[in-house]
Amino acid sequence: MGLLEILLVTAAAGVGGTGMGGLLATMFHRDSGREASLLLSFAAGVMVGVSCFGLLTEAAAPGAMHYVVMGVLAGCGITAGLNGLLDHRHPGGGLLLAGLVMAAAIALHNVPEGMVIGASFIGGTVRQGWTLAAVIGLHNVPEGMAIAAPMVAGGERRWKAAGIAALSGAPTVLGAALGWGLGTLGPTALTLTLSFAAGAMLYVVFGELLPESAGLWESRLPALSTVAGLLVGMLIG
């Protein structure tokens, strides 16, 4: 699969996912905590399955385990640092500023997610790459909603709020180009890239998706949804 095709797929996942979330936030005003919780839990399970049975399996070449550990730790650490921006709120800044801060933070956060897609197309299979793009696009939907909802509540025009949410997904394309380029440099770079991508995904799962899912709905069903997603991720990994 060529670089241009990978970038187009990534753009659909990044810009399309956050843009769809932004549109949904401007269209619906009812509580959908249960549905969102199940959706996030399933996506988290798929991402764990693909990371452990796909990316890390491809990365774990003989004698390269120390690179795998380094890559995973780097992916977790850098993503955790970027993710810390998501918790930043300007005191007294209002809902509109909160939405803009969220958009900037998510834009930065989307770079390693794009690397996940780019690296998976190089180190894994086309099916694996398409699957990760779909899962990350799904993950970007609530992020787009998180951007647009406070902006609309703060008085911003709906179309502009949705547009800003969509633009926050654009850095995913840059990440895909980085992941693709690094993944073609050689076996060591490929191992580090795939491990970094897996670490980034694992942090997103355990640092974002599962806590958010648990907060949306206190039930056993999200746990079952996570297990179902894990099995799907294992099968397609």
mmCIF file of C-alpha atoms in Angstrom, residues 32-233:
data_model
loop_
_atom_site.group_PDB
_atom_site.id
_atom_site.type_symbol
_atom_site.label_atom_id
_atom_site.label_comp_id
_atom_site.label_asym_id
_atom_site.label_seq_id
_atom_site.Cartn_x
_atom_site.Cartn_y
_atom_site.Cartn_z
ATOM 1 C CA SER A 32 -25.937 8.668 25.827
ATOM 2 C CA GLY A 33 -23.577 7.544 28.575
ATOM 3 C CA ARG A 34 -24.448 3.862 28.296
ATOM 4 C CA GLU A 35 -23.930 3.671 24.543
ATOM 5 C CA ALA A 36 -20.691 5.677 24.721
ATOM 6 C CA SER A 37 -19.405 3.493 27.557
ATOM 7 C CA LEU A 38 -19.989 0.292 25.604
ATOM 8 C CA LEU A 39 -18.465 1.809 22.469
ATOM 9 C CA LEU A 40 -15.334 3.004 24.260
ATOM 10 C CA SER A 41 -14.936 -0.303 26.099
ATOM 11 C CA PHE A 42 -15.158 -2.313 22.893
ATOM 12 C CA ALA A 43 -12.675 -0.027 21.133
ATOM 13 C CA ALA A 44 -10.301 -0.357 24.096
ATOM 14 C CA GLY A 45 -10.440 -4.142 23.911
ATOM 15 C CA VAL A 46 -9.751 -4.157 20.180
ATOM 16 C CA MET A 47 -6.781 -1.829 20.635
ATOM 17 C CA VAL A 48 -5.261 -4.034 23.368
ATOM 18 C CA GLY A 49 -5.730 -7.157 21.242
ATOM 19 C CA VAL A 50 -4.179 -5.602 18.149
ATOM 20 C CA SER A 51 -1.316 -4.095 20.172
ATOM 21 C CA CYS A 52 -0.392 -7.307 21.977
ATOM 22 C CA PHE A 53 -1.158 -9.894 19.303
ATOM 23 C CA GLY A 54 -0.311 -7.736 16.290
ATOM 24 C CA LEU A 55 2.132 -4.876 16.711
ATOM 25 C CA LEU A 56 4.200 -6.289 19.570
ATOM 26 C CA THR A 57 4.293 -9.737 17.969
ATOM 27 C CA GLU A 58 5.711 -8.188 14.798
ATOM 28 C CA ALA A 59 8.162 -6.063 16.791
ATOM 29 C CA ALA A 60 9.509 -8.873 19.010
ATOM 30 C CA ALA A 61 12.273 -10.150 16.724
ATOM 31 C CA PRO A 62 14.967 -12.387 18.270
ATOM 32 C CA GLY A 63 17.406 -10.339 20.320
ATOM 33 C CA ALA A 64 15.310 -7.186 20.027
ATOM 34 C CA MET A 65 13.313 -7.343 23.259
ATOM 35 C CA HIS A 66 15.254 -4.470 24.819
ATOM 36 C CA TYR A 67 14.228 -2.300 21.856
ATOM 37 C CA VAL A 68 10.642 -3.413 22.357
ATOM 38 C CA VAL A 69 10.735 -2.366 26.020
ATOM 39 C CA MET A 70 12.344 0.957 25.098
ATOM 40 C CA GLY A 71 9.756 1.611 22.409
ATOM 41 C CA VAL A 72 6.792 0.762 24.611
ATOM 42 C CA LEU A 73 8.071 2.938 27.464
ATOM 43 C CA ALA A 74 8.751 5.811 25.068
ATOM 44 C CA GLY A 75 5.282 5.481 23.545
ATOM 45 C CA CYS A 76 3.622 5.466 26.956
ATOM 46 C CA GLY A 77 5.734 8.294 28.312
ATOM 47 C CA ILE A 78 5.405 10.675 25.378
ATOM 48 C CA THR A 79 1.690 10.005 25.010
ATOM 49 C CA ALA A 80 1.201 10.534 28.753
ATOM 50 C CA GLY A 81 3.002 13.860 28.484
ATOM 51 C CA LEU A 82 0.878 14.990 25.559
ATOM 52 C CA ASN A 83 -2.210 13.687 27.255
ATOM 53 C CA GLY A 84 -1.489 15.848 30.283
ATOM 54 C CA LEU A 85 -2.464 18.827 28.132
ATOM 55 C CA LEU A 86 -5.979 17.427 27.915
ATOM 56 C CA ASP A 87 -6.418 18.011 31.655
ATOM 57 C CA HIS A 88 -5.299 21.624 31.492
ATOM 58 C CA ARG A 89 -8.002 24.224 31.974
ATOM 59 C CA HIS A 90 -7.507 27.956 32.054
ATOM 60 C CA PRO A 91 -9.075 29.224 35.310
ATOM 61 C CA GLY A 92 -12.133 31.341 34.550
ATOM 62 C CA GLY A 93 -11.562 31.088 30.836
ATOM 63 C CA GLY A 94 -15.053 29.934 30.013
ATOM 64 C CA LEU A 95 -16.418 27.123 27.906
ATOM 65 C CA LEU A 96 -15.231 28.516 24.599
ATOM 66 C CA LEU A 97 -11.609 28.680 25.731
ATOM 67 C CA ALA A 98 -11.915 25.207 27.246
ATOM 68 C CA GLY A 99 -12.966 23.865 23.849
ATOM 69 C CA LEU A 100 -10.056 25.588 22.100
ATOM 70 C CA VAL A 101 -7.561 24.259 24.652
ATOM 71 C CA MET A 102 -9.042 20.809 24.211
ATOM 72 C CA ALA A 103 -8.691 21.097 20.424
ATOM 73 C CA ALA A 104 -5.008 22.076 20.660
ATOM 74 C CA ALA A 105 -4.213 19.291 23.098
ATOM 75 C CA ILE A 106 -6.013 16.662 21.056
ATOM 76 C CA ALA A 107 -4.226 17.857 17.906
ATOM 77 C CA LEU A 108 -0.893 17.146 19.603
ATOM 78 C CA HIS A 109 -2.196 13.891 20.977
ATOM 79 C CA ASN A 110 -3.212 12.722 17.502
ATOM 80 C CA VAL A 111 0.373 12.621 16.178
ATOM 81 C CA PRO A 112 1.305 9.316 17.892
ATOM 82 C CA GLU A 113 -2.088 7.898 16.924
ATOM 83 C CA GLY A 114 -1.204 8.578 13.293
ATOM 84 C CA MET A 115 2.123 6.837 13.830
ATOM 85 C CA VAL A 116 0.161 3.775 14.934
ATOM 86 C CA ILE A 117 -1.614 3.648 11.576
ATOM 87 C CA GLY A 118 1.460 4.353 9.454
ATOM 88 C CA ALA A 119 3.611 1.817 11.284
ATOM 89 C CA SER A 120 0.956 -0.894 11.175
ATOM 90 C CA PHE A 121 0.688 -0.715 7.377
ATOM 91 C CA ILE A 122 4.469 -1.174 7.117
ATOM 92 C CA GLY A 123 5.109 -3.709 9.874
ATOM 93 C CA GLY A 124 1.837 -5.585 9.884
ATOM 94 C CA THR A 125 -0.710 -6.366 7.192
ATOM 95 C CA VAL A 126 -3.066 -4.215 5.148
ATOM 96 C CA ARG A 127 -5.987 -5.695 7.090
ATOM 97 C CA GLN A 128 -4.312 -4.764 10.352
ATOM 98 C CA GLY A 129 -3.713 -1.224 9.122
ATOM 99 C CA TRP A 130 -7.321 -0.788 8.046
ATOM 100 C CA THR A 131 -8.524 -2.191 11.373
ATOM 101 C CA LEU A 132 -6.382 0.190 13.404
ATOM 102 C CA ALA A 133 -7.500 3.126 11.269
ATOM 103 C CA ALA A 134 -11.138 2.189 11.910
ATOM 104 C CA VAL A 135 -10.598 1.757 15.650
ATOM 105 C CA ILE A 136 -8.699 5.032 15.990
ATOM 106 C CA GLY A 137 -11.353 6.795 13.928
ATOM 107 C CA LEU A 138 -13.936 5.415 16.347
ATOM 108 C CA HIS A 139 -11.834 6.582 19.273
ATOM 109 C CA ASN A 140 -11.654 10.079 17.761
ATOM 110 C CA VAL A 141 -15.445 10.489 17.738
ATOM 111 C CA PRO A 142 -15.800 11.226 21.486
ATOM 112 C CA GLU A 143 -12.715 13.460 21.264
ATOM 113 C CA GLY A 144 -14.456 15.538 18.599
ATOM 114 C CA MET A 145 -17.535 15.698 20.799
ATOM 115 C CA ALA A 146 -15.388 16.847 23.717
ATOM 116 C CA ILE A 147 -14.100 19.732 21.592
ATOM 117 C CA ALA A 148 -17.348 20.895 20.029
ATOM 118 C CA ALA A 149 -19.724 20.487 22.980
ATOM 119 C CA PRO A 150 -18.196 23.151 25.281
ATOM 120 C CA MET A 151 -17.676 25.508 22.337
ATOM 121 C CA VAL A 152 -21.324 25.293 21.323
ATOM 122 C CA ALA A 153 -22.377 25.723 24.940
ATOM 123 C CA GLY A 154 -20.116 28.778 25.113
ATOM 124 C CA GLY A 155 -21.904 30.420 22.191
ATOM 125 C CA GLU A 156 -19.730 29.414 19.219
ATOM 126 C CA ARG A 157 -21.432 28.721 15.895
ATOM 127 C CA ARG A 158 -22.181 25.044 15.421
ATOM 128 C CA TRP A 159 -20.507 24.734 12.017
ATOM 129 C CA LYS A 160 -17.368 26.439 13.314
ATOM 130 C CA ALA A 161 -17.203 24.218 16.395
ATOM 131 C CA ALA A 162 -17.539 21.108 14.221
ATOM 132 C CA GLY A 163 -14.885 22.449 11.822
ATOM 133 C CA ILE A 164 -12.391 23.065 14.624
ATOM 134 C CA ALA A 165 -13.037 19.543 15.900
ATOM 135 C CA ALA A 166 -12.313 18.141 12.435
ATOM 136 C CA LEU A 167 -9.108 20.169 12.074
ATOM 137 C CA SER A 168 -7.821 18.812 15.377
ATOM 138 C CA GLY A 169 -7.571 15.415 13.657
ATOM 139 C CA ALA A 170 -5.301 16.712 10.867
ATOM 140 C CA PRO A 171 -2.019 16.054 12.768
ATOM 141 C CA THR A 172 -2.886 12.351 12.576
ATOM 142 C CA VAL A 173 -1.788 12.508 8.935
ATOM 143 C CA LEU A 174 1.607 13.911 9.957
ATOM 144 C CA GLY A 175 1.967 11.082 12.449
ATOM 145 C CA ALA A 176 1.172 8.508 9.769
ATOM 146 C CA ALA A 177 3.889 9.927 7.512
ATOM 147 C CA LEU A 178 6.376 9.742 10.399
ATOM 148 C CA GLY A 179 5.366 6.185 11.246
ATOM 149 C CA TRP A 180 5.617 5.101 7.609
ATOM 150 C CA GLY A 181 8.999 6.763 7.111
ATOM 151 C CA LEU A 182 10.549 5.382 10.271
ATOM 152 C CA GLY A 183 9.134 1.951 9.590
ATOM 153 C CA THR A 184 10.974 1.684 6.267
ATOM 154 C CA LEU A 185 14.433 2.492 7.658
ATOM 155 C CA GLY A 186 15.338 -1.019 8.785
ATOM 156 C CA PRO A 187 14.509 -3.794 11.264
ATOM 157 C CA THR A 188 15.661 -1.897 14.371
ATOM 158 C CA ALA A 189 13.754 1.256 13.432
ATOM 159 C CA LEU A 190 10.718 -0.879 12.600
ATOM 160 C CA THR A 191 10.879 -2.598 15.995
ATOM 161 C CA LEU A 192 11.135 0.731 17.799
ATOM 162 C CA THR A 193 8.331 2.258 15.715
ATOM 163 C CA LEU A 194 5.922 -0.625 16.218
ATOM 164 C CA SER A 195 6.746 -0.785 19.928
ATOM 165 C CA PHE A 196 6.285 2.971 20.276
ATOM 166 C CA ALA A 197 2.931 2.715 18.514
ATOM 167 C CA ALA A 198 1.855 -0.146 20.785
ATOM 168 C CA GLY A 199 2.922 1.777 23.881
ATOM 169 C CA ALA A 200 0.989 4.831 22.741
ATOM 170 C CA MET A 201 -2.114 2.723 22.153
ATOM 171 C CA LEU A 202 -1.825 0.956 25.501
ATOM 172 C CA TYR A 203 -1.596 4.274 27.318
ATOM 173 C CA VAL A 204 -4.630 5.585 25.454
ATOM 174 C CA VAL A 205 -6.548 2.458 26.486
ATOM 175 C CA PHE A 206 -5.595 2.363 30.161
ATOM 176 C CA GLY A 207 -5.185 6.096 30.671
ATOM 177 C CA GLU A 208 -8.204 7.323 28.733
ATOM 178 C CA LEU A 209 -10.691 4.884 27.257
ATOM 179 C CA LEU A 210 -11.285 2.523 30.175
ATOM 180 C CA PRO A 211 -11.422 5.223 32.903
ATOM 181 C CA GLU A 212 -13.764 7.287 30.729
ATOM 182 C CA SER A 213 -15.928 4.252 30.057
ATOM 183 C CA ALA A 214 -16.139 3.406 33.757
ATOM 184 C CA GLY A 215 -17.106 6.967 34.580
ATOM 185 C CA LEU A 216 -19.890 7.041 32.023
ATOM 186 C CA TRP A 217 -21.714 3.940 33.234
ATOM 187 C CA GLU A 218 -21.225 1.850 36.364
ATOM 188 C CA SER A 219 -22.129 -1.610 35.101
ATOM 189 C CA ARG A 220 -20.599 -4.990 34.310
ATOM 190 C CA LEU A 221 -21.550 -4.730 30.648
ATOM 191 C CA PRO A 222 -18.654 -2.417 29.668
ATOM 192 C CA ALA A 223 -16.241 -5.044 31.038
ATOM 193 C CA LEU A 224 -17.878 -7.681 28.856
ATOM 194 C CA SER A 225 -17.697 -5.291 25.918
ATOM 195 C CA THR A 226 -13.961 -4.891 26.545
ATOM 196 C CA VAL A 227 -13.468 -8.671 26.551
ATOM 197 C CA ALA A 228 -15.429 -8.959 23.305
ATOM 198 C CA GLY A 229 -13.243 -6.247 21.750
ATOM 199 C CA LEU A 230 -10.094 -8.018 22.988
ATOM 200 C CA LEU A 231 -11.163 -11.243 21.298
ATOM 201 C CA VAL A 232 -11.882 -9.386 18.071
ATOM 202 C CA GLY A 233 -8.506 -7.657 18.256
#
